[in-house]
Short mmCIF file of C-alpha atoms in Angstrom, two decimals:
data_model
loop_
_atom_site.label_atom_id
_atom_site.label_comp_id
_atom_site.label_asym_id
_atom_site.label_seq_id
_atom_site.Cartn_x
_atom_site.Cartn_y
_atom_site.Cartn_z
CA MET A 240 0.00 0.00 0.00
CA ALA A 241 2.68 2.41 1.02
CA ALA A 242 4.54 1.26 -2.09
CA VAL A 243 1.68 2.45 -4.30
CA GLY A 244 1.74 5.79 -2.51
CA ARG A 245 5.49 6.18 -3.13
CA LEU A 246 5.20 5.16 -6.76
CA SER A 247 2.35 7.53 -7.51
CA GLN A 248 4.23 10.37 -5.84
CA LYS A 249 7.28 9.67 -7.98
CA LEU A 250 5.17 9.47 -11.12
CA LEU A 251 3.43 12.68 -10.15
CA LYS A 252 6.74 14.41 -9.66
CA SER A 253 8.07 13.28 -13.04
CA ALA A 254 4.74 14.19 -14.68
CA VAL A 255 4.95 17.67 -13.19
CA LEU A 256 8.59 17.88 -14.22
CA THR A 257 7.76 16.96 -17.81
CA GLN A 258 4.89 19.44 -17.94
CA THR A 259 6.95 22.20 -16.46
CA ARG A 260 9.89 21.35 -18.70
CA GLN A 261 7.57 21.87 -21.66
CA LEU A 262 6.23 25.07 -20.17
CA SER A 263 9.64 26.48 -19.33
CA ALA A 264 11.04 25.39 -22.68
CA ALA A 265 8.55 27.82 -24.09
CA ALA A 266 9.43 30.37 -21.44
CA ALA A 267 13.15 29.97 -22.10
CA ALA A 268 12.50 31.10 -25.62
CA HIS A 269 11.00 34.10 -23.81
CA GLY A 270 14.04 34.21 -21.49
CA GLU A 271 13.08 35.59 -18.15
CA GLN A 272 10.89 33.29 -16.08
CA ALA A 273 12.66 29.95 -16.30
CA ALA A 274 15.03 30.32 -13.34
CA LYS A 275 12.12 31.33 -11.12
CA THR A 276 10.10 28.33 -12.30
CA TRP A 277 12.87 25.86 -11.50
CA LYS A 278 13.53 27.54 -8.17
CA ILE A 279 9.89 27.07 -7.24
CA LEU A 280 9.99 23.46 -8.42
CA SER A 281 13.09 22.87 -6.32
CA PHE A 282 11.57 24.11 -3.07
CA VAL A 283 7.94 23.03 -3.56
CA VAL A 284 8.31 19.63 -5.28
CA ALA A 285 11.86 18.32 -5.29
CA LEU A 286 13.02 19.01 -1.74
CA PRO A 287 9.66 18.15 -0.09
CA GLY A 288 9.77 14.91 -2.11
CA VAL A 289 13.13 14.15 -0.51
CA ALA A 290 11.74 15.04 2.92
CA VAL A 291 8.76 12.72 2.48
CA CYS A 292 11.05 9.86 1.48
CA MET A 293 13.20 10.54 4.53
CA LEU A 294 10.12 10.36 6.74
CA ASN A 295 9.00 7.17 5.03
CA MET A 296 12.40 5.63 5.67
CA TYR A 297 12.40 6.61 9.32
CA LEU A 298 8.95 5.11 9.88
CA ARG A 299 9.76 1.88 8.03
CA ALA A 300 13.07 1.46 9.81
CA GLN A 301 11.32 1.58 13.17
CA GLN A 302 8.96 -1.20 12.09
CA HIS A 303 11.41 -3.92 11.14
CA SER A 304 13.54 -5.96 13.54
CA HIS A 305 17.28 -5.64 13.79
CA GLU A 306 17.87 -9.36 14.31
CA GLN A 307 20.94 -10.99 12.89
CA PRO A 308 19.96 -12.99 9.75
CA GLU A 309 20.17 -16.76 10.22
CA PHE A 310 23.44 -18.35 9.03
CA VAL A 311 23.19 -21.21 6.53
CA PRO A 312 26.55 -22.33 5.07
CA TYR A 313 25.49 -22.20 1.40
CA SER A 314 28.31 -22.99 -1.00
CA HIS A 315 27.20 -20.41 -3.56
CA LEU A 316 27.60 -17.53 -1.11
CA ARG A 317 30.56 -16.10 0.80
CA ILE A 318 32.97 -17.03 -2.01
CA ARG A 319 36.63 -16.87 -1.02
CA SER A 320 38.46 -18.28 -4.07
CA LYS A 321 41.02 -15.52 -3.61
CA ARG A 322 41.63 -13.58 -0.42
CA PHE A 323 40.86 -9.88 -0.32
CA PRO A 324 44.08 -7.84 -0.62
CA TRP A 325 43.57 -6.15 2.79
CA GLY A 326 43.66 -7.22 6.42
CA ASP A 327 43.47 -10.97 6.89
CA GLY A 328 41.79 -11.30 3.48
CA THR A 329 38.54 -12.73 4.79
CA LYS A 330 36.42 -9.59 5.16
CA SER A 331 34.87 -7.53 2.37
CA LEU A 332 35.50 -3.79 2.10
CA PHE A 333 32.27 -2.80 3.86
CA HIS A 334 32.25 -5.73 6.27
CA ASN A 335 29.64 -5.43 8.98
CA PRO A 336 30.14 -8.09 11.69
CA HIS A 337 26.49 -7.89 12.71
CA VAL A 338 24.99 -8.88 9.36
CA ASN A 339 27.88 -10.22 7.26
CA ALA A 340 28.84 -13.76 8.20
CA LEU A 341 32.22 -15.18 7.26
CA PRO A 342 32.32 -18.53 5.38
CA ASP A 343 32.28 -20.42 8.71
CA GLY A 344 29.63 -18.30 10.36
CA TYR A 345 29.32 -15.07 12.25
CA GLU A 346 32.33 -13.84 14.17
CA HIS A 347 32.13 -14.22 17.91
CA HIS A 348 32.41 -10.92 19.70
CA ASP A 349 32.17 -9.87 23.29
CA GLU A 350 29.29 -7.51 22.53
CA MET B 47 52.61 39.15 -33.10
CA ALA B 48 51.27 36.00 -34.80
CA HIS B 49 47.66 35.85 -35.99
CA GLN B 50 45.58 32.88 -37.10
CA ALA B 51 43.30 33.13 -40.14
CA HIS B 52 40.79 30.60 -38.71
CA ALA B 53 38.56 30.20 -35.67
CA TYR B 54 40.03 26.93 -34.44
CA HIS B 55 42.34 26.28 -31.52
CA MET B 56 45.78 24.90 -32.33
CA VAL B 57 46.75 23.76 -28.85
CA ASP B 58 50.27 24.44 -27.56
CA PRO B 59 52.45 21.37 -26.86
CA SER B 60 51.60 19.92 -23.47
CA PRO B 61 53.16 17.22 -21.25
CA TRP B 62 49.87 16.14 -19.68
CA PRO B 63 48.81 13.50 -22.22
CA LEU B 64 52.14 11.74 -21.59
CA THR B 65 51.94 11.98 -17.81
CA GLY B 66 48.33 10.78 -18.04
CA ALA B 67 49.34 7.74 -20.05
CA ILE B 68 52.17 6.94 -17.64
CA ALA B 69 49.79 7.38 -14.71
CA ALA B 70 47.28 4.99 -16.27
CA LEU B 71 50.01 2.39 -16.76
CA LEU B 72 51.25 2.73 -13.17
CA MET B 73 47.72 2.54 -11.75
CA THR B 74 46.72 -0.58 -13.65
CA SER B 75 49.95 -2.48 -13.14
CA GLY B 76 49.98 -1.18 -9.57
CA LEU B 77 46.55 -2.70 -9.05
CA ALA B 78 47.83 -6.07 -10.24
CA ILE B 79 50.91 -5.78 -7.99
CA TRP B 80 48.67 -5.00 -5.03
CA PHE B 81 46.45 -8.01 -5.66
CA HIS B 82 49.33 -10.46 -6.03
CA PHE B 83 52.25 -9.04 -4.03
CA HIS B 84 50.50 -6.87 -1.41
CA SER B 85 52.43 -3.66 -2.12
CA THR B 86 50.47 -0.46 -2.76
CA MET B 87 53.40 1.75 -3.77
CA LEU B 88 53.04 1.58 -7.56
CA MET B 89 49.28 2.03 -7.46
CA THR B 90 49.55 5.01 -5.10
CA LEU B 91 52.17 6.60 -7.34
CA GLY B 92 49.88 6.09 -10.33
CA LEU B 93 46.96 7.63 -8.46
CA VAL B 94 48.95 10.71 -7.45
CA LEU B 95 50.24 11.17 -10.98
CA THR B 96 46.68 10.82 -12.32
CA LEU B 97 45.37 13.48 -9.96
CA LEU B 98 48.22 15.83 -10.84
CA THR B 99 47.62 15.28 -14.56
CA MET B 100 43.91 15.94 -14.27
CA TYR B 101 44.42 19.07 -12.21
CA GLN B 102 46.98 20.60 -14.54
CA TRP B 103 45.38 19.57 -17.82
CA TRP B 104 41.99 20.96 -16.92
CA ARG B 105 43.57 24.06 -15.37
CA ASP B 106 45.26 24.65 -18.73
CA ILE B 107 41.96 24.24 -20.60
CA ILE B 108 40.36 26.83 -18.32
CA ARG B 109 43.26 29.17 -18.96
CA GLU B 110 42.99 28.67 -22.73
CA GLY B 111 39.22 29.14 -22.82
CA THR B 112 38.29 31.58 -20.10
CA PHE B 113 41.42 33.73 -19.96
CA GLN B 114 42.91 33.52 -23.45
CA GLY B 115 39.68 33.42 -25.49
CA HIS B 116 40.53 30.35 -27.57
CA HIS B 117 37.07 28.79 -27.17
CA THR B 118 35.34 30.39 -30.15
CA PRO B 119 31.90 29.04 -31.21
CA PRO B 120 33.36 26.38 -33.55
CA VAL B 121 35.76 25.28 -30.81
CA GLN B 122 32.91 25.12 -28.32
CA LYS B 123 30.92 23.02 -30.77
CA GLY B 124 33.82 20.58 -30.90
CA LEU B 125 33.91 20.44 -27.11
CA ARG B 126 30.18 19.72 -27.07
CA TYR B 127 30.62 16.84 -29.52
CA GLY B 128 33.45 15.58 -27.35
CA MET B 129 31.41 15.58 -24.16
CA ILE B 130 28.45 13.92 -25.85
CA LEU B 131 30.67 11.20 -27.30
CA PHE B 132 32.32 10.65 -23.93
CA ILE B 133 28.99 10.29 -22.16
CA THR B 134 27.87 7.91 -24.91
CA SER B 135 30.93 5.77 -24.25
CA GLU B 136 30.01 5.73 -20.56
CA VAL B 137 26.51 4.59 -21.45
CA PHE B 138 28.04 1.59 -23.20
CA PHE B 139 30.25 0.98 -20.18
CA PHE B 140 27.20 0.64 -17.95
CA LEU B 141 25.33 -1.34 -20.59
CA GLY B 142 27.86 -4.09 -20.08
CA PHE B 143 27.12 -4.37 -16.37
CA PHE B 144 23.39 -4.34 -16.99
CA TRP B 145 23.93 -7.13 -19.52
CA ALA B 146 25.79 -9.13 -16.89
CA PHE B 147 22.99 -8.54 -14.38
CA TYR B 148 20.20 -9.59 -16.72
CA HIS B 149 22.20 -12.56 -18.00
CA SER B 150 22.46 -13.94 -14.49
CA SER B 151 19.08 -12.91 -13.15
CA LEU B 152 16.72 -13.82 -16.01
CA ALA B 153 17.79 -17.49 -15.95
CA PRO B 154 19.16 -18.21 -12.46
CA THR B 155 21.27 -21.37 -12.36
CA PRO B 156 20.56 -24.38 -10.13
CA GLU B 157 23.63 -23.50 -8.04
CA LEU B 158 21.80 -20.37 -6.91
CA GLY B 159 18.63 -22.30 -6.11
CA GLY B 160 17.06 -21.62 -9.52
CA CYS B 161 15.59 -18.34 -8.27
CA TRP B 162 16.40 -14.66 -8.13
CA PRO B 163 17.36 -13.32 -5.65
CA PRO B 164 19.41 -16.47 -5.03
CA THR B 165 18.66 -18.62 -2.00
CA GLY B 166 20.06 -17.10 1.16
CA ILE B 167 20.27 -13.55 -0.22
CA ILE B 168 18.23 -10.94 1.64
CA PRO B 169 17.85 -8.06 -0.83
CA LEU B 170 17.55 -4.44 0.27
CA ASP B 171 14.02 -3.06 0.51
CA PRO B 172 13.63 -0.90 -2.59
CA PHE B 173 11.22 1.41 -0.80
CA GLU B 174 13.60 2.43 1.97
CA VAL B 175 17.01 4.01 1.28
CA PRO B 176 16.99 3.26 -2.48
CA LEU B 177 13.76 5.23 -2.89
CA LEU B 178 15.20 8.12 -0.89
CA ASN B 179 18.27 7.99 -3.11
CA THR B 180 16.03 8.21 -6.16
CA ALA B 181 14.28 11.27 -4.73
CA VAL B 182 17.63 12.87 -3.89
CA LEU B 183 19.02 12.45 -7.42
CA LEU B 184 15.79 13.56 -9.07
CA ALA B 185 15.76 16.63 -6.82
CA SER B 186 19.37 17.38 -7.76
CA GLY B 187 18.34 17.26 -11.42
CA VAL B 188 15.78 19.96 -10.70
CA THR B 189 18.26 22.12 -8.78
CA VAL B 190 20.95 21.83 -11.46
CA THR B 191 18.37 22.99 -14.04
CA TRP B 192 17.57 25.90 -11.75
CA ALA B 193 21.31 26.66 -11.69
CA HIS B 194 21.55 26.58 -15.49
CA HIS B 195 18.69 29.00 -15.98
CA SER B 196 20.13 31.24 -13.27
CA ILE B 197 23.44 31.39 -15.16
CA MET B 198 21.67 32.21 -18.40
CA GLU B 199 19.72 34.99 -16.72
CA GLY B 200 22.80 36.45 -15.06
CA GLU B 201 21.55 35.66 -11.54
CA ARG B 202 24.84 35.25 -9.70
CA LYS B 203 23.56 34.62 -6.19
CA GLN B 204 20.87 32.16 -7.31
CA THR B 205 23.41 30.29 -9.42
CA ILE B 206 25.67 29.86 -6.43
CA GLN B 207 22.77 28.77 -4.19
CA SER B 208 21.32 26.24 -6.62
CA LEU B 209 24.69 24.82 -7.59
CA ALA B 210 25.66 24.42 -3.92
CA LEU B 211 22.33 22.71 -3.22
CA THR B 212 22.91 20.32 -6.11
CA ILE B 213 26.34 19.40 -4.76
CA LEU B 214 24.94 18.90 -1.25
CA LEU B 215 22.32 16.52 -2.61
CA GLY B 216 25.10 14.67 -4.41
CA PHE B 217 27.02 14.29 -1.15
CA TYR B 218 23.87 13.16 0.63
CA PHE B 219 23.38 10.42 -1.99
CA THR B 220 26.97 9.28 -1.55
CA ALA B 221 26.65 9.23 2.24
CA LEU B 222 23.40 7.25 2.05
CA GLN B 223 24.93 4.73 -0.35
CA ALA B 224 27.99 4.29 1.84
CA MET B 225 25.70 3.58 4.79
CA GLU B 226 23.70 1.11 2.67
CA TYR B 227 26.89 -0.66 1.65
CA TYR B 228 27.82 -1.10 5.30
CA GLU B 229 24.35 -2.18 6.41
CA ALA B 230 23.75 -4.65 3.56
CA PRO B 231 23.40 -8.27 4.70
CA PHE B 232 25.21 -9.43 1.54
CA THR B 233 28.70 -8.63 0.23
CA ILE B 234 30.44 -8.51 -3.13
CA ALA B 235 31.64 -12.05 -2.48
CA ASP B 236 28.11 -13.44 -2.30
CA GLY B 237 28.02 -15.09 -5.69
CA VAL B 238 26.78 -13.44 -8.85
CA TYR B 239 24.17 -11.43 -6.94
CA GLY B 240 26.83 -9.69 -4.90
CA SER B 241 29.11 -9.21 -7.89
CA THR B 242 26.50 -7.65 -10.16
CA PHE B 243 25.03 -5.54 -7.37
CA PHE B 244 28.24 -4.02 -6.05
CA VAL B 245 30.04 -3.62 -9.38
CA ALA B 246 27.08 -1.87 -11.04
CA THR B 247 26.14 0.31 -8.06
CA GLY B 248 29.78 0.80 -7.16
CA PHE B 249 30.73 2.20 -10.54
CA HIS B 250 27.62 4.32 -10.41
CA GLY B 251 28.66 5.68 -7.00
CA LEU B 252 32.08 6.48 -8.40
CA HIS B 253 30.40 8.43 -11.18
CA VAL B 254 28.32 10.34 -8.61
CA ILE B 255 31.53 11.32 -6.84
CA ILE B 256 33.10 12.37 -10.16
CA GLY B 257 29.98 14.34 -11.11
CA SER B 258 29.83 16.04 -7.71
CA THR B 259 33.49 17.01 -8.07
CA PHE B 260 32.87 18.39 -11.55
CA LEU B 261 29.95 20.45 -10.21
CA ALA B 262 32.07 21.64 -7.28
CA VAL B 263 34.73 22.88 -9.69
CA CYS B 264 31.98 24.73 -11.57
CA LEU B 265 30.86 26.29 -8.30
CA LEU B 266 34.37 27.55 -7.61
CA ARG B 267 34.60 28.92 -11.14
CA GLN B 268 31.21 30.59 -10.87
CA ILE B 269 32.31 32.29 -7.65
CA GLN B 270 35.38 33.53 -9.50
CA TYR B 271 33.34 35.00 -12.36
CA HIS B 272 34.49 32.56 -15.04
CA PHE B 273 31.03 32.02 -16.54
CA THR B 274 29.03 34.48 -18.62
CA SER B 275 25.33 34.24 -19.38
CA GLU B 276 26.17 33.30 -22.98
CA HIS B 277 29.28 31.15 -22.48
CA HIS B 278 29.47 28.58 -19.73
CA PHE B 279 30.17 25.30 -21.45
CA GLY B 280 32.06 23.83 -18.48
CA PHE B 281 28.89 24.09 -16.45
CA GLU B 282 26.77 22.62 -19.26
CA ALA B 283 29.12 19.67 -19.56
CA ALA B 284 28.89 19.10 -15.78
CA ALA B 285 25.10 19.31 -15.92
CA TRP B 286 24.92 16.81 -18.81
CA TYR B 287 27.15 14.44 -16.89
CA TRP B 288 25.02 14.86 -13.80
CA HIS B 289 21.80 14.07 -15.69
CA PHE B 290 23.52 11.00 -17.15
CA VAL B 291 24.39 9.84 -13.62
CA ASP B 292 20.77 10.37 -12.59
CA VAL B 293 19.43 8.34 -15.53
CA VAL B 294 21.85 5.48 -14.84
CA TRP B 295 20.59 5.42 -11.27
CA LEU B 296 16.98 5.20 -12.45
CA PHE B 297 17.84 2.16 -14.53
CA LEU B 298 19.77 0.65 -11.61
CA TYR B 299 16.87 1.27 -9.29
CA VAL B 300 14.24 -0.26 -11.54
CA SER B 301 16.38 -3.24 -12.64
CA ILE B 302 18.49 -4.26 -9.67
CA TYR B 303 16.76 -2.81 -6.64
CA TRP B 304 13.13 -3.17 -7.62
CA TRP B 305 12.72 -5.92 -10.25
CA GLY B 306 15.67 -7.83 -8.83
CA SER B 307 14.33 -8.02 -5.29
#
């Protein structure tokens, strides 16, 4: 449901953008009003759109759990044919011990 | 004093193409040395040389165009063709990674569980950070258009404001993506899903950083009165590049984040 809301908002924004692009293309031939139009679009549509998405994210993030995903030692994941060229070679560049298991399982920490 | 009987720019001899070529060689071989022999010296040297080359070459172009007047209309037309062709080549670059993604995801192999996303992969929710990222880039497309019209109308303060806002949005995107990369429950080493995801989005992120840098240079130049309302091709090139980055993201979002989840 929320997904439909997001999608329609995005479509609406791009529809407005297209319309206004056509309008200001005509105005640009005129010369003067285009900067004002795009300034208005920036503060009334674009930035509020970003703000709404930020709110949406905040609300959704509160809803889902922060449990560690279950570890299943699948052979098609956590490939280590060649070690990474940093550290001990077992951790990816953006390794997150909470959600990224190593090939043998999650690391044990004193958390 | 020498005069030219044509409107074109016969460029003075320059060492930067040579240093650029040497830098590219050192960076690529340095990368291989790093992977196999764990030394970063050659790669770092190549990187430094690359940065120096870029700085000096582009500084020279600005001198030739803005200060010495060599960028006549025919010359500018050539520069426009050049930028368009370059962006076209980048489109093909990304096309390759999209090909790889669709090749693997349209017919997932039994090793992956015969499904996409593969068994055991928890994809990112496309309606959380990825959607915000989409809004951020779309918004930056609006603000950069505001900046362009401001330049054309001679509105100095508005140009600076809108350009700065565009760059801030670019940084926000980069920060959000970096956070996503850290929070993702899968890594680049997680089979073909991880490879296609991080290579495609990673190169895109690199292009966002490049585009933001290009725009930042334009901001500095705008502050220093380089652009006129009629002649500001450096800015136009940056804006084209930025729109290209935005469009690539839209394709990434729809293909990898949304359809691929």
